[in-house]
Amino acid sequence: MWDFTSPRKVIFGEDAIEYLSEQSFKHAFIVTDPFVKKTHLPLIEKQLQQINAQITVFDEVQGEPTLDVVQKGVQLLSMTNPDVIIALGGGSVIDTAKGMWPVWASPLDGMDAIEGLNPFAVLDLRKKTNCILINIPTTSGTGSDVTWATVLTDNTGEVDRKGSFGNRELVADVTILDPVFTKTMPSHLIAGTGLDALSHAIEGYLSTWQNDFSDALLLHAFKLIWRNLPTAYEQAKEGEVDYIIREKLHNAATMAGWGFGNSQIILGHSLGHSIGAGFKIPHSQCIGTTTWYSLVYNRHIAVERIADLAHAVGLEGSSNQELTNKLILAMKELLLQLNLPLSLKDMKIDKNSFNDRIEDVIDFALNDSGTLSNPRPVDYEDYVKIFNYLYEGKEIDF
Ligand SMILES: [Fe+2]
């Protein structure tokens, strides 16, 4: 038996934000970060003022969200008692809001409520808090607005520990996809977040947990990103914004999140998560590279499904292997075009810190869920080789 979890509503397109002024909220608790507060919060406030909703803003989220920020947010949230939490921002903001909600709902458990999250727990979040969650992503990448996991770092001990905590009740009631929020994205952010979304589409499609429903979302998301990302990047470099293209990418990022959230990610994300934790490289800066390694590592085992992806974007070949090889080549060209790194060396990780940290990094990768759902088995010895090839930018030949 499988379970496919979706948000109750996806509001999308130009002026999607007006959905807020058609509701009857009494008190909105907005989670955001200082940059988005300046650039986009006024648009939300304008909508909520039309329905005379009271507004409380928590704006202390930063990149790589931490448990102590979640705790701070919950302190304010529990004094506020809102009937809607609105997460306005990128993946870090949305993950923080998703972490705050179960802690607020279980005051006796406090921060242990996050450690206790698992896919099978009954949390009764909506009943206990009389509140719903609305996500408004301002980047087109993580898909966190429709997934049921939150990635948070515990920075309270001697060593930072990054963990993914999940429960299906964390899937938002509503996600609002208004392309207006992506207008301030600079070209490098469009490239990095776009590659993250592309990776979700590829990896969710190749995962051993793929299913008919996730396939439908992921294949179309892959097409939309492949066709539109290079243009959006080139336009952003010139300071141009084409809202039709931005909307395609914004929708595709959510579709990819919706798909992989109900399938799984694979090797590219195991590598990306462990590099992020071990060498402090932002997810969006390494995930394109590691996804390329994931494609190459899986090129023979997942040949039919990689060929499907190649077909979807109009590549031609007389065999599945030829199509697979063409997609791998095209993906490398895409990374170069978007000015993304091709190796750990390119990411400015020096050899000494690589050698110092590699055992911890491999341990992290082995325990990442992407290792389990990768089509080709991957063990400790494989990871040693993969990481060494990845460091040098050498193509996998084993
Ligand atoms: Fe990702």
mmCIF file with all atom_site columns, C-alpha atoms and ligand atoms in Angstrom, residues 141-142 195-197 199-200 260 265 269 273 283 287, ligand 1:
data_model
loop_
_atom_site.group_PDB
_atom_site.id
_atom_site.type_symbol
_atom_site.label_atom_id
_atom_site.label_alt_id
_atom_site.label_comp_id
_atom_site.label_asym_id
_atom_site.label_entity_id
_atom_site.label_seq_id
_atom_site.pdbx_PDB_ins_code
_atom_site.Cartn_x
_atom_site.Cartn_y
_atom_site.Cartn_z
_atom_site.occupancy
_atom_site.B_iso_or_equiv
_atom_site.pdbx_formal_charge
_atom_site.auth_seq_id
_atom_site.auth_comp_id
_atom_site.auth_asym_id
_atom_site.auth_atom_id
_atom_site.pdbx_PDB_model_num
ATOM   1  C  CA . GLY A 1 141 ? 13.938 25.389 -5.781  1.00 0.00 ? 141 GLY A CA 1
ATOM   2  C  CA . THR A 1 142 ? 13.459 23.448 -2.563  1.00 0.00 ? 142 THR A CA 1
ATOM   3  C  CA . LEU A 1 195 ? 19.406 22.972 -10.232 1.00 0.00 ? 195 LEU A CA 1
ATOM   4  C  CA . ASP A 1 196 ? 18.045 21.859 -6.857  1.00 0.00 ? 196 ASP A CA 1
ATOM   5  C  CA . ALA A 1 197 ? 14.556 21.590 -8.363  1.00 0.00 ? 197 ALA A CA 1
ATOM   6  C  CA . SER A 1 199 ? 17.749 17.413 -9.131  1.00 0.00 ? 199 SER A CA 1
ATOM   7  C  CA . HIS A 1 200 ? 14.496 16.652 -7.274  1.00 0.00 ? 200 HIS A CA 1
ATOM   8  C  CA . PHE A 1 260 ? 10.023 13.614 -4.747  1.00 0.00 ? 260 PHE A CA 1
ATOM   9  C  CA . ILE A 1 265 ? 15.812 11.468 -3.533  1.00 0.00 ? 265 ILE A CA 1
ATOM   10 C  CA . HIS A 1 269 ? 21.249 14.255 -2.425  1.00 0.00 ? 269 HIS A CA 1
ATOM   11 C  CA . HIS A 1 273 ? 23.641 16.663 2.187   1.00 0.00 ? 273 HIS A CA 1
ATOM   12 C  CA . HIS A 1 283 ? 22.802 22.939 -0.894  1.00 0.00 ? 283 HIS A CA 1
ATOM   13 C  CA . ILE A 1 287 ? 23.482 19.786 -5.703  1.00 0.00 ? 287 ILE A CA 1
HETATM 14 FE FE . FE  B 2 .   ? 17.397 19.375 -2.743  1.00 0.00 ? 1   FE  B FE 1
#
